[in-house]
Amino acid sequence: QQQVKQSPQSLIVQKGGIPIINCAYENTAFDYFPWYQQFPGKGPALLIAIRPDVSEKKEGRFTISFNKSAKQFSLHIMDSQPGDSATYFCAASTGTGFQKLVFGTGTRLLVSP
Amino acid sequence: DAGVTQSPTHLIKTRGQQVTLRCSPKSGHDTVSWYQQALGQGPQFIFQYYEEEERQRGNFPDRFSGHQFPNYSSELNVNALLLGDSALYLCASSSRQGLAYEQYFGPGTRLTVT
């Protein structure tokens, strides 16, 4: 019940395309859903996060869509660029007490020029 | 404003040895969490420290221990190293004030056990 399932494992899109990464969870106590971007040899960088009281959040070219009833959320990258090529992780945590992030398995994105 | 810093960057140890990794949180943060990231996997939560006490612990054996200092910096200690402990160890900091949910990661320490 503590798992977050992420798909696809890898994704290749052309420059300007809109890659979509999906995550699903079982634990209804989760109430914070961040996305992290990780480049090789670096630590994960917080990209964008959403709480379940909204269905969509946009920050620049990154959009999170959230479906509370389906227990699913996804990341869309608009007008993708070669510099977006990285591994993306979804995560979830509960709002009570101290936070521990439960991560998905990651999606390796390649944006071709 | 300095972000989360970790030392050392890389470390090579032999099976059975002990290792200490260090983390300095982002300025203004008081909570430190440690994660283990195996190659090709997502980070796995080890434990979290606040006010110099372990507040939460993931599914890791007692060989993994930690400490938080009064200046909020933290150490992760691993005893009796196994080959399977080879991984990237990440430190994340956050603040109990304001947006307590947001965790910011350091660059990690790459530990190789031979």
CSV table of C-alpha atoms in Angstrom, one decimal:
chain,number,residue,atom,x,y,z
A,1,GLN,CA,0.0,0.0,0.0
A,2,GLN,CA,3.0,2.2,0.4
A,3,GLN,CA,4.1,1.9,-3.2
A,4,VAL,CA,3.9,4.4,-6.0
A,5,LYS,CA,3.8,2.8,-9.5
A,6,GLN,CA,5.3,4.8,-12.3
A,7,SER,CA,5.1,4.3,-16.1
A,8,PRO,CA,6.6,4.2,-18.6
A,9,GLN,CA,10.1,3.2,-17.7
A,10,SER,CA,11.6,5.1,-20.6
A,11,LEU,CA,10.3,7.6,-23.1
A,12,ILE,CA,11.6,9.1,-26.3
A,13,VAL,CA,10.0,12.2,-27.8
A,14,GLN,CA,11.1,14.7,-30.5
A,15,LYS,CA,11.8,18.3,-29.6
A,16,GLY,CA,8.6,20.2,-29.1
A,17,GLY,CA,6.6,17.1,-28.2
A,18,ILE,CA,4.7,16.6,-25.0
A,19,PRO,CA,5.9,13.6,-22.9
A,20,ILE,CA,3.5,12.3,-20.3
A,21,ILE,CA,4.6,10.3,-17.3
A,22,ASN,CA,2.0,8.5,-15.2
A,23,CYS,CA,1.9,7.5,-11.5
A,24,ALA,CA,-0.6,5.6,-9.4
A,25,TYR,CA,-0.9,5.0,-5.7
A,26,GLU,CA,-3.0,3.0,-3.3
A,27,ASN,CA,-2.5,4.7,0.1
A,28,THR,CA,-5.4,7.2,0.4
A,29,ALA,CA,-3.5,8.9,3.3
A,30,PHE,CA,-1.1,10.4,0.7
A,31,ASP,CA,-1.8,14.1,0.3
A,32,TYR,CA,1.4,15.6,-1.2
A,33,PHE,CA,2.6,14.6,-4.7
A,34,PRO,CA,5.9,16.1,-5.9
A,35,TRP,CA,7.8,15.4,-9.1
A,36,TYR,CA,11.6,15.4,-9.2
A,37,GLN,CA,14.0,15.7,-12.1
A,38,GLN,CA,17.4,14.0,-11.8
A,39,PHE,CA,20.4,14.4,-14.1
A,40,PRO,CA,23.2,11.8,-14.1
A,41,GLY,CA,25.5,12.2,-11.2
A,42,LYS,CA,23.2,14.7,-9.5
A,43,GLY,CA,20.6,14.7,-6.7
A,44,PRO,CA,16.9,14.9,-7.5
A,45,ALA,CA,15.6,18.5,-8.0
A,46,LEU,CA,12.1,19.4,-7.0
A,47,LEU,CA,10.2,20.4,-10.1
A,48,ILE,CA,6.5,20.8,-9.2
A,49,ALA,CA,4.2,19.4,-6.5
A,50,ILE,CA,0.4,19.2,-6.0
A,51,ARG,CA,-2.0,18.6,-3.2
A,52,PRO,CA,-5.2,16.6,-3.8
A,53,ASP,CA,-7.5,19.6,-3.4
A,54,VAL,CA,-6.7,20.7,-7.0
A,55,SER,CA,-6.9,18.8,-10.2
A,56,GLU,CA,-4.2,20.6,-12.1
A,57,LYS,CA,-1.2,22.7,-11.5
A,58,LYS,CA,1.1,24.5,-14.0
A,59,GLU,CA,4.6,25.9,-13.5
A,60,GLY,CA,6.2,27.1,-16.6
A,61,ARG,CA,6.3,24.2,-19.1
A,62,PHE,CA,5.5,21.6,-16.4
A,63,THR,CA,1.9,20.5,-15.6
A,64,ILE,CA,0.6,18.1,-13.0
A,65,SER,CA,-2.8,16.5,-13.6
A,66,PHE,CA,-4.4,14.8,-10.5
A,67,ASN,CA,-7.3,12.4,-10.4
A,68,LYS,CA,-8.2,11.7,-6.8
A,69,SER,CA,-10.9,9.2,-7.5
A,70,ALA,CA,-8.6,7.1,-9.7
A,71,LYS,CA,-5.6,7.6,-7.4
A,72,GLN,CA,-3.5,8.7,-10.3
A,73,PHE,CA,-1.4,11.7,-11.2
A,74,SER,CA,0.7,12.6,-14.2
A,75,LEU,CA,3.4,15.0,-15.4
A,76,HIS,CA,3.2,16.7,-18.8
A,77,ILE,CA,6.1,18.6,-20.2
A,78,MET,CA,5.0,21.2,-22.8
A,79,ASP,CA,7.3,22.1,-25.7
A,80,SER,CA,10.0,19.6,-24.6
A,81,GLN,CA,13.6,20.5,-25.2
A,82,PRO,CA,16.8,18.4,-25.4
A,83,GLY,CA,17.8,19.9,-22.0
A,84,ASP,CA,14.8,18.2,-20.5
A,85,SER,CA,16.4,14.8,-21.1
A,86,ALA,CA,16.7,13.4,-17.6
A,87,THR,CA,15.1,10.8,-15.2
A,88,TYR,CA,11.9,11.9,-13.7
A,89,PHE,CA,10.5,10.5,-10.4
A,90,CYS,CA,7.1,10.9,-8.9
A,91,ALA,CA,6.7,10.7,-5.2
A,92,ALA,CA,4.1,10.8,-2.5
A,93,SER,CA,3.9,11.5,1.2
A,94,THR,CA,1.3,11.9,4.0
A,95,GLY,CA,0.4,15.1,5.7
A,96,THR,CA,0.6,13.9,9.3
A,97,GLY,CA,3.7,14.3,11.4
A,98,PHE,CA,7.0,14.1,9.7
A,99,GLN,CA,7.2,13.6,6.0
A,100,LYS,CA,8.8,10.6,4.3
A,101,LEU,CA,8.7,10.5,0.5
A,102,VAL,CA,7.8,7.3,-1.3
A,103,PHE,CA,9.2,7.4,-4.8
A,104,GLY,CA,8.2,5.7,-8.0
A,105,THR,CA,10.8,3.8,-10.0
A,106,GLY,CA,11.6,6.6,-12.4
A,107,THR,CA,11.1,7.4,-16.1
A,108,ARG,CA,14.1,8.0,-18.3
A,109,LEU,CA,13.2,10.7,-20.8
A,110,LEU,CA,15.1,11.4,-24.0
A,111,VAL,CA,14.2,14.4,-26.1
A,112,SER,CA,15.7,14.2,-29.5
A,113,PRO,CA,16.7,17.4,-31.3
B,1,ASP,CA,22.1,30.9,-0.4
B,2,ALA,CA,23.8,27.5,-0.2
B,3,GLY,CA,21.7,24.5,-0.9
B,4,VAL,CA,22.1,21.1,0.6
B,5,THR,CA,25.7,20.0,0.7
B,6,GLN,CA,27.1,16.5,1.2
B,7,SER,CA,30.5,15.0,1.7
B,8,PRO,CA,32.4,13.2,0.5
B,9,THR,CA,31.3,13.0,-3.1
B,10,HIS,CA,32.6,9.5,-3.7
B,11,LEU,CA,33.8,6.8,-1.3
B,12,ILE,CA,35.2,3.3,-1.8
B,13,LYS,CA,35.1,0.9,1.1
B,14,THR,CA,35.7,-2.8,1.7
B,15,ARG,CA,33.1,-5.3,3.0
B,16,GLY,CA,32.8,-5.3,6.8
B,17,GLN,CA,34.1,-1.7,7.2
B,18,GLN,CA,32.2,1.2,8.6
B,19,VAL,CA,31.4,4.5,6.8
B,20,THR,CA,30.2,8.0,7.9
B,21,LEU,CA,28.5,10.4,5.4
B,22,ARG,CA,27.9,14.0,6.2
B,23,CYS,CA,25.2,16.5,5.2
B,24,SER,CA,24.6,20.2,5.8
B,25,PRO,CA,21.0,21.3,5.2
B,26,LYS,CA,19.8,24.3,3.2
B,27,SER,CA,19.9,27.5,5.1
B,28,GLY,CA,16.8,27.9,7.3
B,29,HIS,CA,16.0,24.2,7.3
B,30,ASP,CA,15.9,22.2,10.5
B,31,THR,CA,14.9,18.7,9.3
B,32,VAL,CA,17.2,16.2,7.6
B,33,SER,CA,16.2,13.0,5.8
B,34,TRP,CA,18.4,10.3,4.3
B,35,TYR,CA,17.6,8.2,1.3
B,36,GLN,CA,19.4,5.4,-0.5
B,37,GLN,CA,19.2,5.2,-4.3
B,38,ALA,CA,20.4,2.0,-5.9
B,39,LEU,CA,21.4,2.2,-9.6
B,40,GLY,CA,18.4,2.6,-11.8
B,41,GLN,CA,16.0,2.8,-8.9
B,42,GLY,CA,14.1,5.5,-7.0
B,43,PRO,CA,15.4,6.8,-3.6
B,44,GLN,CA,14.4,4.7,-0.6
B,45,PHE,CA,13.8,6.5,2.7
B,46,ILE,CA,16.2,5.5,5.5
B,47,PHE,CA,15.4,7.9,8.4
B,48,GLN,CA,14.6,11.5,9.3
B,49,TYR,CA,16.1,13.7,12.0
B,50,TYR,CA,14.5,16.7,13.7
B,51,GLU,CA,15.7,18.4,17.0
B,52,GLU,CA,18.5,15.9,17.1
B,53,GLU,CA,16.2,12.9,17.4
B,54,GLU,CA,15.3,10.2,14.8
B,55,ARG,CA,11.6,10.8,14.0
B,56,GLN,CA,10.8,8.3,11.3
B,57,ARG,CA,12.6,5.2,10.0
B,58,GLY,CA,12.3,3.2,6.8
B,59,ASN,CA,12.8,-0.5,6.4
B,60,PHE,CA,16.6,-0.5,7.0
B,61,PRO,CA,18.6,-2.6,9.5
B,62,ASP,CA,20.2,-1.3,12.6
B,63,ARG,CA,23.5,-1.2,10.8
B,64,PHE,CA,22.2,2.1,9.5
B,65,SER,CA,22.3,4.8,12.2
B,66,GLY,CA,22.4,8.6,12.2
B,67,HIS,CA,22.9,11.7,14.2
B,68,GLN,CA,21.8,15.3,14.0
B,69,PHE,CA,23.9,18.1,15.5
B,70,PRO,CA,22.7,21.4,17.1
B,71,ASN,CA,23.5,23.3,13.9
B,72,TYR,CA,21.1,20.9,12.1
B,73,SER,CA,23.8,19.1,10.1
B,74,SER,CA,23.6,15.3,10.1
B,75,GLU,CA,25.6,12.2,9.7
B,76,LEU,CA,24.7,8.8,8.4
B,77,ASN,CA,26.7,5.8,9.7
B,78,VAL,CA,26.7,2.4,8.1
B,79,ASN,CA,28.4,-0.5,10.0
B,80,ALA,CA,29.5,-3.9,8.7
B,81,LEU,CA,29.2,-2.9,5.1
B,82,LEU,CA,27.8,-5.3,2.6
B,83,LEU,CA,28.2,-5.3,-1.2
B,84,GLY,CA,24.5,-4.4,-1.4
B,85,ASP,CA,25.1,-1.2,0.4
B,86,SER,CA,26.7,0.2,-2.8
B,87,ALA,CA,24.4,3.1,-3.8
B,88,LEU,CA,24.0,6.8,-4.0
B,89,TYR,CA,23.2,8.2,-0.6
B,90,LEU,CA,21.1,11.3,-0.7
B,91,CYS,CA,20.4,13.8,2.0
B,92,ALA,CA,17.3,16.0,1.9
B,93,SER,CA,16.5,19.0,4.0
B,94,SER,CA,13.2,20.6,4.9
B,95,SER,CA,11.7,23.0,7.4
B,96,ARG,CA,9.1,22.3,10.0
B,97,GLN,CA,8.1,25.9,9.6
B,98,GLY,CA,6.0,26.9,6.6
B,99,LEU,CA,6.0,24.4,3.7
B,100,ALA,CA,7.1,21.4,5.7
B,101,TYR,CA,6.3,19.1,2.7
B,102,GLU,CA,9.1,20.4,0.4
B,103,GLN,CA,12.3,18.4,0.6
B,104,TYR,CA,15.4,19.6,-1.2
B,105,PHE,CA,18.1,17.1,-2.0
B,106,GLY,CA,21.8,17.4,-2.0
B,107,PRO,CA,24.1,16.0,-4.8
B,108,GLY,CA,24.6,12.7,-2.9
B,109,THR,CA,27.5,10.5,-1.9
B,110,ARG,CA,28.4,7.6,-4.2
B,111,LEU,CA,29.4,4.7,-2.0
B,112,THR,CA,31.0,1.7,-3.6
B,113,VAL,CA,31.6,-1.4,-1.4
B,114,THR,CA,34.1,-3.9,-2.8
